[in-house]
Amino acid sequence: MPTSRKIFVLATVALGCHFVALAFHSALASGVIEFILIVLAAAACFQAAGRASGFARRFWRLMGIAFALYSAGQVIATYYDSVLHASLLEWWPSDVLFLYHVAPMAMALFLADDSAESRVYRWQRWLDFLQIGIVSLSAYFFFLYVPLGTTQQPETINALYWWVFTWRNFILAFTLY
C-alpha cells in the first residue's frame, strides 16, 4: 500500500476516534488525536515535497513546517490543559506557536521561480517576510500579551483570542496586498 494511502487511512481512523473522544468529553484523548492528525498532515506535506521539484517542493516543505509548528503548539497546549490544569487566565507558550504557524504559509506567497532575474529581487521578499514578522509580533504583544494581564473572565479571554487571531489574519492580508 502506498504511503499516501496509509496516511489517508490513518487520518480517517484518527478522525473517527476524535469524534468518539469528543462524545466522551475527553480533553486529553482529543488533544492527543488532534496531535496525531496534525502530524499526519505534516507527513503528507513532506511526502508531497519529496515527490515534487522546484516551486512545488518548496511550497510543500513550507506547508509541512507550518503543520509541524502547529503540532508543537498542540503538544504544549494539551500538556498545559490536561496535565498541569493551567488556568486560561495565564499565558501559555503554545499561544505563540498557534499564532505564528501561519508564517511559513505566508512565506509560500513569496515563492518565485529560480531564474536569474528572480534572484535579484530575493532580498525584497525577505524584507517583506521580515515586515510580516515584525507586524505580527507587535500585534501579538499589543492585542494579547498586554491585555491578558488585565482580563479576568474566561469568556473575555476567549473573545480576546478571537480578536487577536482575526487581527492577525487582517494584518497578514494587508501586508501582502
Short mmCIF file of C-alpha atoms in Angstrom, two decimals:
data_model
loop_
_atom_site.label_atom_id
_atom_site.label_comp_id
_atom_site.label_asym_id
_atom_site.label_seq_id
_atom_site.Cartn_x
_atom_site.Cartn_y
_atom_site.Cartn_z
CA MET A 1 0.00 0.00 0.00
CA PRO A 2 1.48 3.40 -0.96
CA THR A 3 2.46 5.78 1.83
CA SER A 4 -0.11 8.38 0.81
CA ARG A 5 -2.88 5.79 1.11
CA LYS A 6 -1.57 4.74 4.55
CA ILE A 7 -1.64 8.37 5.69
CA PHE A 8 -5.20 8.71 4.41
CA VAL A 9 -6.38 5.56 6.19
CA LEU A 10 -4.67 6.56 9.45
CA ALA A 11 -6.16 10.07 9.24
CA THR A 12 -9.66 8.66 8.63
CA VAL A 13 -9.36 6.29 11.61
CA ALA A 14 -7.97 9.08 13.81
CA LEU A 15 -10.80 11.39 12.79
CA GLY A 16 -13.34 8.72 13.77
CA CYS A 17 -11.56 8.27 17.10
CA HIS A 18 -11.64 12.02 17.59
CA PHE A 19 -15.43 12.06 17.26
CA VAL A 20 -15.62 9.33 19.90
CA ALA A 21 -13.27 11.26 22.21
CA LEU A 22 -15.40 14.37 21.80
CA ALA A 23 -18.56 12.38 22.56
CA PHE A 24 -17.00 11.24 25.85
CA HIS A 25 -15.70 14.76 26.62
CA SER A 26 -12.12 13.55 26.98
CA ALA A 27 -9.86 16.58 26.58
CA LEU A 28 -6.65 14.56 26.84
CA ALA A 29 -7.71 11.99 24.23
CA SER A 30 -8.96 14.78 21.97
CA GLY A 31 -5.64 16.65 22.28
CA VAL A 32 -3.62 13.52 21.51
CA ILE A 33 -5.75 12.66 18.49
CA GLU A 34 -5.54 16.24 17.22
CA PHE A 35 -1.76 15.97 17.50
CA ILE A 36 -1.79 12.73 15.50
CA LEU A 37 -3.96 14.32 12.80
CA ILE A 38 -1.67 17.35 12.55
CA VAL A 39 1.44 15.15 12.34
CA LEU A 40 -0.24 13.15 9.57
CA ALA A 41 -0.96 16.39 7.70
CA ALA A 42 2.70 17.41 8.09
CA ALA A 43 3.83 13.98 6.91
CA ALA A 44 1.58 14.24 3.84
CA CYS A 45 3.05 17.66 3.04
CA PHE A 46 6.63 16.43 3.38
CA GLN A 47 5.82 13.38 1.28
CA ALA A 48 4.37 15.63 -1.43
CA ALA A 49 7.54 17.75 -1.23
CA GLY A 50 9.64 14.63 -1.77
CA ARG A 51 7.77 13.80 -4.96
CA ALA A 52 7.76 17.35 -6.34
CA SER A 53 10.51 19.59 -7.65
CA GLY A 54 11.28 23.30 -7.81
CA PHE A 55 8.49 25.62 -6.71
CA ALA A 56 6.14 22.82 -5.61
CA ARG A 57 8.84 21.23 -3.44
CA ARG A 58 9.48 24.49 -1.58
CA PHE A 59 5.74 25.13 -1.22
CA TRP A 60 5.02 21.72 0.33
CA ARG A 61 8.02 21.98 2.64
CA LEU A 62 6.72 25.30 3.96
CA MET A 63 3.26 23.79 4.48
CA GLY A 64 4.84 20.86 6.34
CA ILE A 65 6.82 23.22 8.55
CA ALA A 66 3.63 25.16 9.33
CA PHE A 67 1.85 21.98 10.41
CA ALA A 68 4.90 20.93 12.45
CA LEU A 69 4.81 24.26 14.32
CA TYR A 70 1.09 23.80 14.95
CA SER A 71 1.67 20.25 16.22
CA ALA A 72 4.29 21.54 18.68
CA GLY A 73 1.74 24.07 19.90
CA GLN A 74 -0.83 21.29 20.24
CA VAL A 75 1.52 19.24 22.42
CA ILE A 76 2.20 22.21 24.70
CA ALA A 77 -1.49 23.17 24.89
CA THR A 78 -2.51 19.60 25.72
CA TYR A 79 0.16 19.42 28.42
CA TYR A 80 -0.88 22.75 29.95
CA ASP A 81 -4.58 21.86 29.79
CA SER A 82 -4.72 18.18 30.68
CA VAL A 83 -1.60 17.65 32.82
CA LEU A 84 -0.87 20.97 34.50
CA HIS A 85 -4.52 22.10 34.52
CA ALA A 86 -3.23 25.63 33.95
CA SER A 87 -5.65 28.49 34.13
CA LEU A 88 -6.87 30.11 30.95
CA LEU A 89 -6.03 33.40 32.62
CA GLU A 90 -2.30 32.60 32.32
CA TRP A 91 -0.04 32.91 29.30
CA TRP A 92 0.67 29.57 27.64
CA PRO A 93 3.75 29.10 25.39
CA SER A 94 1.54 27.31 22.87
CA ASP A 95 -0.13 30.66 22.10
CA VAL A 96 2.98 31.78 20.22
CA LEU A 97 3.08 28.64 18.08
CA PHE A 98 -0.65 28.82 17.35
CA LEU A 99 -0.29 32.47 16.36
CA TYR A 100 2.80 32.06 14.16
CA HIS A 101 2.23 28.72 12.47
CA VAL A 102 0.84 30.69 9.53
CA ALA A 103 4.20 32.41 8.92
CA PRO A 104 5.55 29.61 6.68
CA MET A 105 2.24 29.64 4.83
CA ALA A 106 2.63 33.38 4.28
CA MET A 107 6.20 32.77 3.13
CA ALA A 108 4.81 30.46 0.44
CA LEU A 109 3.18 33.52 -1.10
CA PHE A 110 6.64 34.94 -1.76
CA LEU A 111 7.96 31.90 -3.60
CA ALA A 112 9.16 32.67 -7.10
CA ASP A 113 10.84 30.90 -9.95
CA ASP A 114 14.54 30.09 -9.93
CA SER A 115 15.53 32.28 -12.85
CA ALA A 116 18.48 34.67 -12.60
CA GLU A 117 16.10 37.64 -12.71
CA SER A 118 14.17 36.43 -9.65
CA ARG A 119 17.39 36.16 -7.62
CA VAL A 120 17.89 39.91 -7.98
CA TYR A 121 14.65 40.53 -6.10
CA ARG A 122 15.13 37.83 -3.44
CA TRP A 123 16.15 40.38 -0.80
CA GLN A 124 12.85 42.19 -1.30
CA ARG A 125 10.93 39.02 -0.50
CA TRP A 126 13.00 38.54 2.67
CA LEU A 127 12.29 42.12 3.71
CA ASP A 128 8.56 41.56 3.09
CA PHE A 129 8.67 38.44 5.23
CA LEU A 130 10.56 40.31 7.96
CA GLN A 131 7.89 43.02 7.83
CA ILE A 132 5.17 40.41 8.37
CA GLY A 133 7.09 39.02 11.34
CA ILE A 134 7.58 42.42 12.96
CA VAL A 135 3.97 43.46 12.49
CA SER A 136 2.67 40.09 13.75
CA LEU A 137 4.92 40.15 16.81
CA SER A 138 3.85 43.70 17.60
CA ALA A 139 0.20 42.71 17.20
CA TYR A 140 0.75 39.72 19.48
CA PHE A 141 2.17 41.86 22.26
CA PHE A 142 -0.37 44.64 21.79
CA PHE A 143 -3.53 42.58 21.40
CA LEU A 144 -2.80 39.51 23.55
CA TYR A 145 0.13 39.73 25.92
CA VAL A 146 -0.63 43.16 27.43
CA PRO A 147 -4.44 42.72 27.79
CA LEU A 148 -4.04 39.18 29.16
CA GLY A 149 -2.74 40.61 32.44
CA THR A 150 -5.84 42.75 32.91
CA THR A 151 -8.51 40.28 31.73
CA GLN A 152 -10.10 38.12 34.40
CA GLN A 153 -13.01 36.09 32.98
CA PRO A 154 -12.62 33.10 30.61
CA GLU A 155 -15.31 34.48 28.27
CA THR A 156 -13.30 37.68 27.93
CA ILE A 157 -10.14 35.65 27.26
CA ASN A 158 -11.91 33.68 24.51
CA ALA A 159 -13.10 36.93 22.92
CA LEU A 160 -9.56 38.31 23.21
CA TYR A 161 -8.11 35.27 21.43
CA TRP A 162 -10.72 35.57 18.70
CA TRP A 163 -9.83 39.24 18.14
CA VAL A 164 -6.10 38.51 18.14
CA PHE A 165 -6.39 35.77 15.54
CA THR A 166 -8.79 37.85 13.43
CA TRP A 167 -6.48 40.86 13.51
CA ARG A 168 -3.50 38.63 12.70
CA ASN A 169 -5.29 37.46 9.57
CA PHE A 170 -6.18 41.03 8.56
CA ILE A 171 -2.61 42.19 9.15
CA LEU A 172 -1.20 39.34 7.06
CA ALA A 173 -3.65 40.04 4.26
CA PHE A 174 -2.98 43.78 4.36
CA THR A 175 0.83 43.45 4.38
CA LEU A 176 0.65 41.08 1.42
CA TYR A 177 -1.58 43.43 -0.58
#
